CSV table of N, CA and C and ligand atoms in Angstrom, one decimal:
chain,number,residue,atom,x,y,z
A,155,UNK,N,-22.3,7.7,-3.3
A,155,UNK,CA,-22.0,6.3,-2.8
A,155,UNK,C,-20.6,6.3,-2.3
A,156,UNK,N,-20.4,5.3,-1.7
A,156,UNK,CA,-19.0,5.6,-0.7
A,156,UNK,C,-18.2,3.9,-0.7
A,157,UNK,N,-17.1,4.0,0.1
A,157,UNK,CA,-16.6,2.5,-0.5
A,157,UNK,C,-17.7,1.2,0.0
A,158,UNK,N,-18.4,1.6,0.7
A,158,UNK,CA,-19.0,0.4,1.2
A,158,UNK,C,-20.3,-0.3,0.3
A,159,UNK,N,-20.2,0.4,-0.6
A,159,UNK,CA,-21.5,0.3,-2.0
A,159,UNK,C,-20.6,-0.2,-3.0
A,160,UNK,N,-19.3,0.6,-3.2
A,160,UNK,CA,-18.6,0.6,-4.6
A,160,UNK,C,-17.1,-0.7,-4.1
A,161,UNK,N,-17.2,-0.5,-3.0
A,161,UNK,CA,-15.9,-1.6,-3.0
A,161,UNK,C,-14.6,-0.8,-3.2
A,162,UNK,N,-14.6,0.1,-3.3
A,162,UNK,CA,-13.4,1.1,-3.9
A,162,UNK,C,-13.6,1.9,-3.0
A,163,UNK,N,-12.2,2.5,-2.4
A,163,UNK,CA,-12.4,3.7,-1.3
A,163,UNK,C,-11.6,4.5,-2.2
A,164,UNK,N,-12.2,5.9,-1.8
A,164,UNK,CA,-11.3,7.1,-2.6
A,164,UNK,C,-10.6,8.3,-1.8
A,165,UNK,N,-9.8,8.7,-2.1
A,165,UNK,CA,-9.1,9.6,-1.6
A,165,UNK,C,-9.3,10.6,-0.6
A,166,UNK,N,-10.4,11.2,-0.9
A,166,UNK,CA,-11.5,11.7,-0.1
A,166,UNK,C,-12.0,11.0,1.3
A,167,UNK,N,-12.2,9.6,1.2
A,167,UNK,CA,-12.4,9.1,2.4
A,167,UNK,C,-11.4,8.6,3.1
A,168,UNK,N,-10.0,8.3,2.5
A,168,UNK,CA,-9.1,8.1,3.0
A,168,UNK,C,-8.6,8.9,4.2
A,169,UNK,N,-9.0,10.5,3.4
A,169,UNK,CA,-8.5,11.7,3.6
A,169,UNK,C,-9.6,11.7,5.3
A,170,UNK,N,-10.9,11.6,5.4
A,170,UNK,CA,-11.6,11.7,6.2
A,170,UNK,C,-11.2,11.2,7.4
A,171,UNK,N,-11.4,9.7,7.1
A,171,UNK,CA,-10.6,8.8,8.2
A,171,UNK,C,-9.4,8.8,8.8
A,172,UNK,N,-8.6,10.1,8.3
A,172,UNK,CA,-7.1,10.6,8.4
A,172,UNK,C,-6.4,9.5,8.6
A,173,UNK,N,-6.4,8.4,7.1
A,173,UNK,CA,-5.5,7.5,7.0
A,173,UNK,C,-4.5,7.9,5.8
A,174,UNK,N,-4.5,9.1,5.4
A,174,UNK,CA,-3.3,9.9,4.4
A,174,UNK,C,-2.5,10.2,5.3
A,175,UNK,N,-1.2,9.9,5.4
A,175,UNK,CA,0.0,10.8,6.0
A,175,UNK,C,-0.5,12.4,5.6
A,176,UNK,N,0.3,13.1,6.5
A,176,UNK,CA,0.6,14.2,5.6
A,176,UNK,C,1.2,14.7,4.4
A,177,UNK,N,1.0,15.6,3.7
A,177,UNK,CA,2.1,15.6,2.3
A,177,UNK,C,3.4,15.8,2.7
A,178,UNK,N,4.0,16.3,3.4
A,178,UNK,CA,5.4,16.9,3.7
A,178,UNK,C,5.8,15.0,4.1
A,179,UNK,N,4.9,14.3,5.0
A,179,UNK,CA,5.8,13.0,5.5
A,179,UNK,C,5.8,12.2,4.1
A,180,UNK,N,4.9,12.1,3.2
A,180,UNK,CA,5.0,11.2,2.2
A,180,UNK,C,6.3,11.9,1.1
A,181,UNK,N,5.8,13.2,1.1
A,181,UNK,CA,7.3,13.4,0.3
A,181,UNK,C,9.1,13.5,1.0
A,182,UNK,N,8.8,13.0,2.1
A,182,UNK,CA,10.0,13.1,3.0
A,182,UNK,C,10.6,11.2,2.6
A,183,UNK,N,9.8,10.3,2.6
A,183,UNK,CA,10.4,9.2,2.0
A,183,UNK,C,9.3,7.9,2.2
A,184,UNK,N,9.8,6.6,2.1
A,184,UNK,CA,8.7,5.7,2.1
A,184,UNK,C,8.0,5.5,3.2
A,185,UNK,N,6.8,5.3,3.5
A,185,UNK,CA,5.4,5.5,4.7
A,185,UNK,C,4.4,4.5,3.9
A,186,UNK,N,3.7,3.8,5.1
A,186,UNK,CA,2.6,3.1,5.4
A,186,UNK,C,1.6,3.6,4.7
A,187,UNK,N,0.5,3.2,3.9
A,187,UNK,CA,-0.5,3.2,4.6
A,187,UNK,C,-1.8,2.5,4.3
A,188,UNK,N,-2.3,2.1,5.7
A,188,UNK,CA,-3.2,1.2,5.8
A,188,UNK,C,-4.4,1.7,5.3
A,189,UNK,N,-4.8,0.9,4.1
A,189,UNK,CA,-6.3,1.6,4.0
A,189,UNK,C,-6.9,0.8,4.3
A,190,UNK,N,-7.8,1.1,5.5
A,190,UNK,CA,-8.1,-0.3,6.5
A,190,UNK,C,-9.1,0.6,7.2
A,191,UNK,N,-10.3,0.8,7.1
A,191,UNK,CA,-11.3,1.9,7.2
A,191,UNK,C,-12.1,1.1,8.0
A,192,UNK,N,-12.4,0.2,8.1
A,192,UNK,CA,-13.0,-0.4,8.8
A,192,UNK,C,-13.1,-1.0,10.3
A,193,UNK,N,-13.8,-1.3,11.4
A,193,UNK,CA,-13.8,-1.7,12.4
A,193,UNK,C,-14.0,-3.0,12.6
A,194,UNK,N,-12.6,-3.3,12.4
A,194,UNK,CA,-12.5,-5.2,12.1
A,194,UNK,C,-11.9,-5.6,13.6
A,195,UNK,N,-12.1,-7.0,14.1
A,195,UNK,CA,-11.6,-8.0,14.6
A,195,UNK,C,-10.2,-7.9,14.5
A,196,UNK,N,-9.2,-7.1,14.3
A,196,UNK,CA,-7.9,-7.7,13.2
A,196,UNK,C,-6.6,-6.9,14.1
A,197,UNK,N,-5.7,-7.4,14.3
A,197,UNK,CA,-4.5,-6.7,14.6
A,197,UNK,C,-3.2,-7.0,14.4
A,198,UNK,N,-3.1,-7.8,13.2
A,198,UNK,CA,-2.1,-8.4,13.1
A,198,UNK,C,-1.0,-6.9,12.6
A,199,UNK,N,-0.9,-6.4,11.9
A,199,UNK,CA,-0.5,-5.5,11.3
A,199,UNK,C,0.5,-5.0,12.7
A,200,UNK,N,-0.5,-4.8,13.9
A,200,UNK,CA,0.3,-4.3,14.8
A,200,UNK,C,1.3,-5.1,15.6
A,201,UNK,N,1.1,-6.5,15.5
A,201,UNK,CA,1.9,-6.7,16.2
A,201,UNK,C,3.1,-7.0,15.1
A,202,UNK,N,3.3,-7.1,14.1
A,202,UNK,CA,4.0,-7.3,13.1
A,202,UNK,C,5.4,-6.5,12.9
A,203,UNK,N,5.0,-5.0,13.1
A,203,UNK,CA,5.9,-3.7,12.9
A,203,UNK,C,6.7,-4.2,13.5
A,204,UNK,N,8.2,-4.0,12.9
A,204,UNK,CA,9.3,-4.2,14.1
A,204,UNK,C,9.4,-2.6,14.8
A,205,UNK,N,9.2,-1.6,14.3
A,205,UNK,CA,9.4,-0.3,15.0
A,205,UNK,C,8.1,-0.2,15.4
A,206,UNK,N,7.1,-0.5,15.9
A,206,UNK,CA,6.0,-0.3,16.8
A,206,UNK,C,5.5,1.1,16.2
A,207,UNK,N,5.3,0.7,15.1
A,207,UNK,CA,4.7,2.3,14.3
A,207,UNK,C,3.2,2.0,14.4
A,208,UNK,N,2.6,1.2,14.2
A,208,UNK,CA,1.1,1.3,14.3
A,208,UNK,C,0.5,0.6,15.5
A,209,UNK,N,-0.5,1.7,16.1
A,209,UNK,CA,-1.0,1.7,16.8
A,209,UNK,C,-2.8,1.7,17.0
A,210,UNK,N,-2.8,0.8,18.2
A,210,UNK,CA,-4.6,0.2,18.2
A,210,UNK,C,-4.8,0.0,19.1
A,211,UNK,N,-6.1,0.8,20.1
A,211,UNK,CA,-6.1,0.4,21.5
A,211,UNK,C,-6.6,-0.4,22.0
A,212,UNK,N,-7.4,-0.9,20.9
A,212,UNK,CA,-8.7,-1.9,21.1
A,212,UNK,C,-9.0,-2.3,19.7
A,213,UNK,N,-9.0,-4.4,19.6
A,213,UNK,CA,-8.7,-5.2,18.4
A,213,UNK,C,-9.6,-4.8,17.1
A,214,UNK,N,-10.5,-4.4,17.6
A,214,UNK,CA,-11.2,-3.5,16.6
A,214,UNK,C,-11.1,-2.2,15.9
A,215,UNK,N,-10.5,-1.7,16.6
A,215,UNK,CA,-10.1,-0.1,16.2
A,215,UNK,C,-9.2,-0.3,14.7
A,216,UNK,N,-9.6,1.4,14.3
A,216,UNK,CA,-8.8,1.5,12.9
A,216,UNK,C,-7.5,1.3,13.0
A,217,UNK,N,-6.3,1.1,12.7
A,217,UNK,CA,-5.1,0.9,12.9
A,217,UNK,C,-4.5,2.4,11.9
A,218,UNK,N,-3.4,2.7,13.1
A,218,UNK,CA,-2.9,4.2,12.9
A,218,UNK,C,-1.5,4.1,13.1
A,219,UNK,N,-1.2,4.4,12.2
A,219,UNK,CA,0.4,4.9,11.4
A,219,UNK,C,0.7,5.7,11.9
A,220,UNK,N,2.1,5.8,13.1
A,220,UNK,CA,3.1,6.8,13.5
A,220,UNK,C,3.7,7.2,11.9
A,221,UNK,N,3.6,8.3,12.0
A,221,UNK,CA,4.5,9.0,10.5
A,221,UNK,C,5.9,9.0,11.1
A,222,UNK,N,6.1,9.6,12.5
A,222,UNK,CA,7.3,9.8,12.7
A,222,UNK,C,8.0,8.3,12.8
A,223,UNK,N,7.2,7.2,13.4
A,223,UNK,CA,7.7,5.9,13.4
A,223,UNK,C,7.8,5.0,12.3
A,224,UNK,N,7.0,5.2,11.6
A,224,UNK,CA,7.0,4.4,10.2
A,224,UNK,C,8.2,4.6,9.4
A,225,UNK,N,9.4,3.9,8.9
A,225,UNK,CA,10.4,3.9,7.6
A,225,UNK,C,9.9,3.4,6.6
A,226,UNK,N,8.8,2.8,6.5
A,226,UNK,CA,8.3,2.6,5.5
A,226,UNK,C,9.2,0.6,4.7
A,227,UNK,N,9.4,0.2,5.9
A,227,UNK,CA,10.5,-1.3,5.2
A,227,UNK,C,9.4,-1.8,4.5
A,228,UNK,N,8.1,-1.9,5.2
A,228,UNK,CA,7.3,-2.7,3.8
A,228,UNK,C,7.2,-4.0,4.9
A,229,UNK,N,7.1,-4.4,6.4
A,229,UNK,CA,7.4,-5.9,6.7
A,229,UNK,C,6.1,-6.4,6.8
A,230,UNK,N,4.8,-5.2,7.1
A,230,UNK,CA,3.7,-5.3,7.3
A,230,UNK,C,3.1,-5.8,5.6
A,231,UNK,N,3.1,-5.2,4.7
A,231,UNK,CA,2.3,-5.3,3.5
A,231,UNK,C,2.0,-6.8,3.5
A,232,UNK,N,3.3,-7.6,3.2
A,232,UNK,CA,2.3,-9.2,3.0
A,232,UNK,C,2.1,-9.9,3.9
A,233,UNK,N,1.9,-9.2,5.3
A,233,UNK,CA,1.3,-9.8,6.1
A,233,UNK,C,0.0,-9.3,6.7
A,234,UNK,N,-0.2,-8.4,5.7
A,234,UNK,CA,-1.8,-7.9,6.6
A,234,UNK,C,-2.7,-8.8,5.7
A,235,UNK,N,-3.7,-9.7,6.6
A,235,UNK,CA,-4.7,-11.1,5.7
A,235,UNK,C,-6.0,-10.0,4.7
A,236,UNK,N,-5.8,-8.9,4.8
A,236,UNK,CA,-6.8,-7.7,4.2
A,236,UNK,C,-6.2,-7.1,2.7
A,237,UNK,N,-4.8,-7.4,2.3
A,237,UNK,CA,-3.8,-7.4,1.5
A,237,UNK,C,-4.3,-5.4,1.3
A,238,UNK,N,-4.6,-4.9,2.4
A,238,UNK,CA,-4.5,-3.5,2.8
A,238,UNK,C,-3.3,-2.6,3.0
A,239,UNK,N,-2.5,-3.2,2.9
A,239,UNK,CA,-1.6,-1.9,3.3
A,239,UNK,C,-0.3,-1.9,2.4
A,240,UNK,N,-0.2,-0.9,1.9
A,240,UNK,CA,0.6,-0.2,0.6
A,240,UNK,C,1.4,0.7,1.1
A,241,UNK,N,2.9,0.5,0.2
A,241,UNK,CA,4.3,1.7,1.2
A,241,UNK,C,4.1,2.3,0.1
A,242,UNK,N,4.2,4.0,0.4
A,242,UNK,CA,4.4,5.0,-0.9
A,242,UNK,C,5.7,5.7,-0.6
A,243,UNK,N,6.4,6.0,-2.1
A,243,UNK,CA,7.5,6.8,-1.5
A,243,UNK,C,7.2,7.9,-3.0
A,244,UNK,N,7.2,9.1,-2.0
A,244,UNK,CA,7.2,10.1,-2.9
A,244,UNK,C,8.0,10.7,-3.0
A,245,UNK,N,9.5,10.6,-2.4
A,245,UNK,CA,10.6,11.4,-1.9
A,245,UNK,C,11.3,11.9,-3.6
A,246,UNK,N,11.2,11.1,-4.5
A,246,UNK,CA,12.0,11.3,-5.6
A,246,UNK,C,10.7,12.5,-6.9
A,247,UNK,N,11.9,12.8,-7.4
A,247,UNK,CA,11.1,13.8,-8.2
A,247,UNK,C,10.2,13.4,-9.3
A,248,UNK,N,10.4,12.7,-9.9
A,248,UNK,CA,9.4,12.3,-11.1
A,248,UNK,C,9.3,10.8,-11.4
A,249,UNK,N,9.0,10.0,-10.3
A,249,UNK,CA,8.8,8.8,-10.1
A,249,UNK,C,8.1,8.4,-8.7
A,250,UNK,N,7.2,7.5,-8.4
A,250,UNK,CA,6.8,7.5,-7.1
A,250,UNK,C,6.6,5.7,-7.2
A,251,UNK,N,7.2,5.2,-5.8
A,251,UNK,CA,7.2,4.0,-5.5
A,251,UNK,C,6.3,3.6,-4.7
A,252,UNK,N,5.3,2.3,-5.2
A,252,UNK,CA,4.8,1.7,-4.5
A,252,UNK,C,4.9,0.5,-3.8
A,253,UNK,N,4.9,-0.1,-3.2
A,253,UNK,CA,5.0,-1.3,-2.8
A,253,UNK,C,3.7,-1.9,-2.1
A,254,UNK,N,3.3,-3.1,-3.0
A,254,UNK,CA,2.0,-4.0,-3.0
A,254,UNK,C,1.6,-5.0,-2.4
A,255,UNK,N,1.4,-6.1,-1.9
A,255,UNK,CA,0.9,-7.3,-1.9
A,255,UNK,C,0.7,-7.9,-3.5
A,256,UNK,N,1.1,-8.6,-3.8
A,256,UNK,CA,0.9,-9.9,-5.0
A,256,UNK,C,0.9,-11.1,-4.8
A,257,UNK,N,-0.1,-11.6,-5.0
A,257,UNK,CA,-0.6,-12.9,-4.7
A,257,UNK,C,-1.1,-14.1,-5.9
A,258,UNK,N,-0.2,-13.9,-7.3
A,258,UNK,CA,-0.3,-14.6,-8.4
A,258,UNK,C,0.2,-14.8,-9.2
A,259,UNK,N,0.5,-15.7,-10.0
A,259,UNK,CA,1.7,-16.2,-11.2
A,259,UNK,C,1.4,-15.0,-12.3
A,260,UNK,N,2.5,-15.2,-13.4
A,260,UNK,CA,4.0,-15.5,-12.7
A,260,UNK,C,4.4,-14.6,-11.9
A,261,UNK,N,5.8,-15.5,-10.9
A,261,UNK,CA,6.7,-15.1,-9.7
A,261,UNK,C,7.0,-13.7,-10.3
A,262,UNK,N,7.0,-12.5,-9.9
A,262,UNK,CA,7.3,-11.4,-10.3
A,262,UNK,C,8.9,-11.7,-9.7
A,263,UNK,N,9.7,-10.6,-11.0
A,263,UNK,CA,11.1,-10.5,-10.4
A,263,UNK,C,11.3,-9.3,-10.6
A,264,UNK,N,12.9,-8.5,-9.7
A,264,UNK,CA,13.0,-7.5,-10.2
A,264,UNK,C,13.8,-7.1,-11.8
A,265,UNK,N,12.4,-5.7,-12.4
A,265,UNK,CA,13.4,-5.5,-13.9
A,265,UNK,C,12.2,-5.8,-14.5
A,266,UNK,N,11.2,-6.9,-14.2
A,266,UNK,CA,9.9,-6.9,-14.6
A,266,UNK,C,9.1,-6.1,-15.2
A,267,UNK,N,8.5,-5.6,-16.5
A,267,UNK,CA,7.2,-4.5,-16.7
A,267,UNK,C,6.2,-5.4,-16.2
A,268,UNK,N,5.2,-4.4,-16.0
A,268,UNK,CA,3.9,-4.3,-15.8
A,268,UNK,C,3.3,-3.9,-16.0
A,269,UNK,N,2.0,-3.9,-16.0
A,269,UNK,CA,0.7,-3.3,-16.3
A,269,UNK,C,0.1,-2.4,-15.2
A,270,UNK,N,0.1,-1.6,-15.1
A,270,UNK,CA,-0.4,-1.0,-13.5
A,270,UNK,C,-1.9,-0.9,-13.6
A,271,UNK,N,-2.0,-1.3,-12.6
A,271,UNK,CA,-3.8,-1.5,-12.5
A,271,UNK,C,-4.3,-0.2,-11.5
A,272,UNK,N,-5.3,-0.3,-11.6
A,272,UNK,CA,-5.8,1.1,-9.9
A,272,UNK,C,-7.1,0.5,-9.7
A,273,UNK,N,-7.6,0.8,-8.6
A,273,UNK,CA,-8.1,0.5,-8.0
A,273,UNK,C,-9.8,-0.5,-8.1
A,274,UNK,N,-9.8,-0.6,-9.3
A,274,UNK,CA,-10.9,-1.1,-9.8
A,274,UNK,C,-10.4,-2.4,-10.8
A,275,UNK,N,-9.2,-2.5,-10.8
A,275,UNK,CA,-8.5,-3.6,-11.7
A,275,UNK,C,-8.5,-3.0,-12.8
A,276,UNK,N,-8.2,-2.0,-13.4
A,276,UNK,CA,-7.9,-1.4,-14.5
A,276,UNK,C,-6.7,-0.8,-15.1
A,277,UNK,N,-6.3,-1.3,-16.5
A,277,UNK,CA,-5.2,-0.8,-16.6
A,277,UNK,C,-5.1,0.8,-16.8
A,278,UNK,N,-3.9,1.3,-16.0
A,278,UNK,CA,-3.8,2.5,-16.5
A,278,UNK,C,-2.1,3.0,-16.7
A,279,UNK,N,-1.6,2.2,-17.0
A,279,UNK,CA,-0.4,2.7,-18.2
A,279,UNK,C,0.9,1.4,-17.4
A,280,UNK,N,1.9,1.7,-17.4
A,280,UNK,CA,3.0,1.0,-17.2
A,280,UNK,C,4.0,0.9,-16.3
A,281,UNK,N,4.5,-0.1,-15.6
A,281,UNK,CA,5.7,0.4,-15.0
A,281,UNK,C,6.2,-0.9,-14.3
A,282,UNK,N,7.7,-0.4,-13.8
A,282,UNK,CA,8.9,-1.3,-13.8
A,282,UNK,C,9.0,-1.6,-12.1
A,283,UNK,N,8.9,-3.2,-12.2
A,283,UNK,CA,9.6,-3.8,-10.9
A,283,UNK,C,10.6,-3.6,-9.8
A,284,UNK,N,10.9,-3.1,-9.4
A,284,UNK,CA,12.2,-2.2,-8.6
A,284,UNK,C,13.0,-3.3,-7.4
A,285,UNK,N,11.7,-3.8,-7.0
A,285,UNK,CA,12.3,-4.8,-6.0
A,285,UNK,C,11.2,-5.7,-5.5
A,286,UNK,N,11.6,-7.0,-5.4
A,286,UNK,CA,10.7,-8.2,-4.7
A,286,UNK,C,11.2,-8.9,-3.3
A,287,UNK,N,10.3,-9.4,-2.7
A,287,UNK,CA,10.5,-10.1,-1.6
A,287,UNK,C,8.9,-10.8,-1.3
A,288,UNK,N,9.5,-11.8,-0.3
A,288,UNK,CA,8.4,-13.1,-0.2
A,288,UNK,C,8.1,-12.9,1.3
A,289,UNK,N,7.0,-13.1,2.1
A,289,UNK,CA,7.0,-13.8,3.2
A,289,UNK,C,5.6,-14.6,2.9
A,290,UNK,N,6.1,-16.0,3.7
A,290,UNK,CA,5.2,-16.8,3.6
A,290,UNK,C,4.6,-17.1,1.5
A,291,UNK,N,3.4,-17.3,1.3
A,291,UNK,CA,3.1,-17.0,0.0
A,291,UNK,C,2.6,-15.5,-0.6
A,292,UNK,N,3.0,-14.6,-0.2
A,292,UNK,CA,2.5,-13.5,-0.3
A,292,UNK,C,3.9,-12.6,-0.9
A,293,UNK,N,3.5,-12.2,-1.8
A,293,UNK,CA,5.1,-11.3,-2.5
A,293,UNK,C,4.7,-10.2,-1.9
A,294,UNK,N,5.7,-9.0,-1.6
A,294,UNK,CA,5.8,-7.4,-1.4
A,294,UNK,C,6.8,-7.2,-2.7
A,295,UNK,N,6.2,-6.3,-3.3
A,295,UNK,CA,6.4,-6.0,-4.6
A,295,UNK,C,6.8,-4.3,-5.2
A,296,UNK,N,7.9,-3.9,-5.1
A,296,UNK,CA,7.9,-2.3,-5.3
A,296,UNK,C,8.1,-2.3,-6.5
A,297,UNK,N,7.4,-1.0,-7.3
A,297,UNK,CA,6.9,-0.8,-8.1
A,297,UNK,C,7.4,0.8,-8.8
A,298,UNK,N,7.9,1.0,-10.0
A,298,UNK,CA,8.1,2.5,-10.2
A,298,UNK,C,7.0,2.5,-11.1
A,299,UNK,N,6.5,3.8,-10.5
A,299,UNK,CA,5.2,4.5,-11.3
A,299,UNK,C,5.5,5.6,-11.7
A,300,UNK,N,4.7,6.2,-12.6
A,300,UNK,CA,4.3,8.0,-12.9
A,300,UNK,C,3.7,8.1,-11.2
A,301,UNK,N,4.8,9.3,-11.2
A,301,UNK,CA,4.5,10.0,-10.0
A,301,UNK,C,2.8,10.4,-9.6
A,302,UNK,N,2.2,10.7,-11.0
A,302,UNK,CA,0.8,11.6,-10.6
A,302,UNK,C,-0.2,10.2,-10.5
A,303,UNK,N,0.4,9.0,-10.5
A,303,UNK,CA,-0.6,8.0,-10.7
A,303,UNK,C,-0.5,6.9,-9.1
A,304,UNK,N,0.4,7.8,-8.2
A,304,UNK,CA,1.1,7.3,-6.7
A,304,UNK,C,-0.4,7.1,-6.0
A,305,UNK,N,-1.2,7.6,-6.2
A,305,UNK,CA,-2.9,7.0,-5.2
A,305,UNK,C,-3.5,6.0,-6.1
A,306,UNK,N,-3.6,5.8,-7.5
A,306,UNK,CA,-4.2,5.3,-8.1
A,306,UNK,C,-4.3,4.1,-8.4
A,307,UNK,N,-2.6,3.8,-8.6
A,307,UNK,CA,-2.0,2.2,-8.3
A,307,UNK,C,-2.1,1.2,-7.1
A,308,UNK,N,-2.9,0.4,-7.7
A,308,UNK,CA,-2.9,-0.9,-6.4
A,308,UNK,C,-3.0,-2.2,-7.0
A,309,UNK,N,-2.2,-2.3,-8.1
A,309,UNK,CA,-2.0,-3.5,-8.7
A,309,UNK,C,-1.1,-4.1,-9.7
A,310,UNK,N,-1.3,-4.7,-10.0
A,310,UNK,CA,-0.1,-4.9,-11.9
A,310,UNK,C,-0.6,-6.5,-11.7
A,311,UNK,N,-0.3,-6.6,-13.4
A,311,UNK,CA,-0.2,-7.6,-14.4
A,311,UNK,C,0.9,-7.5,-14.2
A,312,UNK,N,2.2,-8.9,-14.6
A,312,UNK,CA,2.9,-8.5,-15.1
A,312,UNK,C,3.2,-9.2,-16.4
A,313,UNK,N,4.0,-8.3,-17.2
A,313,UNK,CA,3.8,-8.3,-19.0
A,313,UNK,C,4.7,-9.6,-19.2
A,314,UNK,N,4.5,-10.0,-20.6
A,314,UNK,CA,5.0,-11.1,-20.7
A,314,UNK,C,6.3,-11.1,-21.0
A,315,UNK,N,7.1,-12.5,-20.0
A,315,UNK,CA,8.3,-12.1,-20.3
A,315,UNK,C,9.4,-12.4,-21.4
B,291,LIG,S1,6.2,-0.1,6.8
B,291,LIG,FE1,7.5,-1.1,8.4
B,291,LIG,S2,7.7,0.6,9.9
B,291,LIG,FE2,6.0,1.1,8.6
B,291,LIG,S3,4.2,0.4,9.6
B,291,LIG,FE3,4.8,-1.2,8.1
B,291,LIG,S4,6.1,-2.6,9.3
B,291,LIG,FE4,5.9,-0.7,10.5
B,292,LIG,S1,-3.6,-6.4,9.4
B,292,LIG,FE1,-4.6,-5.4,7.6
B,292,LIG,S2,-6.7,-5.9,7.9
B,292,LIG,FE2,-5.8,-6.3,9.9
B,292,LIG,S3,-6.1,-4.3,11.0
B,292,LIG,FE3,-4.0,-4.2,10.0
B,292,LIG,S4,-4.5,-3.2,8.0
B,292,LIG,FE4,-6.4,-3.9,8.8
């Protein structure tokens, strides 16, 4: 079964649709990436980038991440309406940062724990808020994880404060 049964894309298909950076770019510092597999109507993402890192030649097409153009600022995340697209930074040795879309109480701040969820809304262990920012109603939310849990994470609780 594949994400379109299970609702959950996995690594594997990510990997297919060559929507993984490469390893050397993700461990070089924070990068994009759209997990956006589908052939949608949608392009907001692109016009959003201020460095013109993703690219779409037609409003349907998958949307594709320049690695070399991408810094990874994060301006796209709460603005894509698919709450699709996640910055990973793998550059540091035994911690890996994500940055989310969050879209519910309470206002996350930085310093925050959380509950790290993956991909099925499940908890799988812990970790600390690093940095917040708002556009519109939509938070972008960085996140320090266990490095080996950097594909896994695509959510949080946050714990009570
Ligand atoms: S993280 Fe920044 S540079 Fe990278 S694709 Fe998103 S908006 Fe563009
Ligand atoms: S804005 Fe989001 S949903 Fe729209 S094409 Fe970009 S990644 Fe996909």
């Amino acid at each position: 079964m594949g994400f379109k049964e299970t609702g959950i894309i996995t690594y594997e298909e990510l990997l297919e649709k060559q929507l993984i950076p490469p390893k050397e770019r993700l461990e070089k510092g924070p990068i994009a990436i759209a997990e956006c597999p589908e052939e949608i109507p949608c392009n907001i993402c692109v016009n959003v980038c201020p460095f013109n890192a993703i690219k779409m030649n037609k409003i349907y097409e998958i949307p594709r991440i320049d690695p070399e153009k991408c810094i990874g600022c994060g301006v796209c995340v709460p603005q894509c309406p698919g709450l699709a697209i996640f910055v990973v930074d793998l550059s540091k040795p035994e911690k890996a940062y994500i940055t989310l879309p969050y879209e519910f109480l309470p206002a996350p701040s930085k310093g925050d724990r959380v509950t790290l969820l993956n991909r099925a809304g499940e908890p799988i262990g812990d970790g600390t808020i690093v940095k917040v920012w708002q556009y519109d109603k939509t938070w972008a939310v960085t996140v320090e994880v266990p490095k080996d849990k950097w594909f896994e994470v695509r959510g949080i609780w946050i714990q009570k404060k």
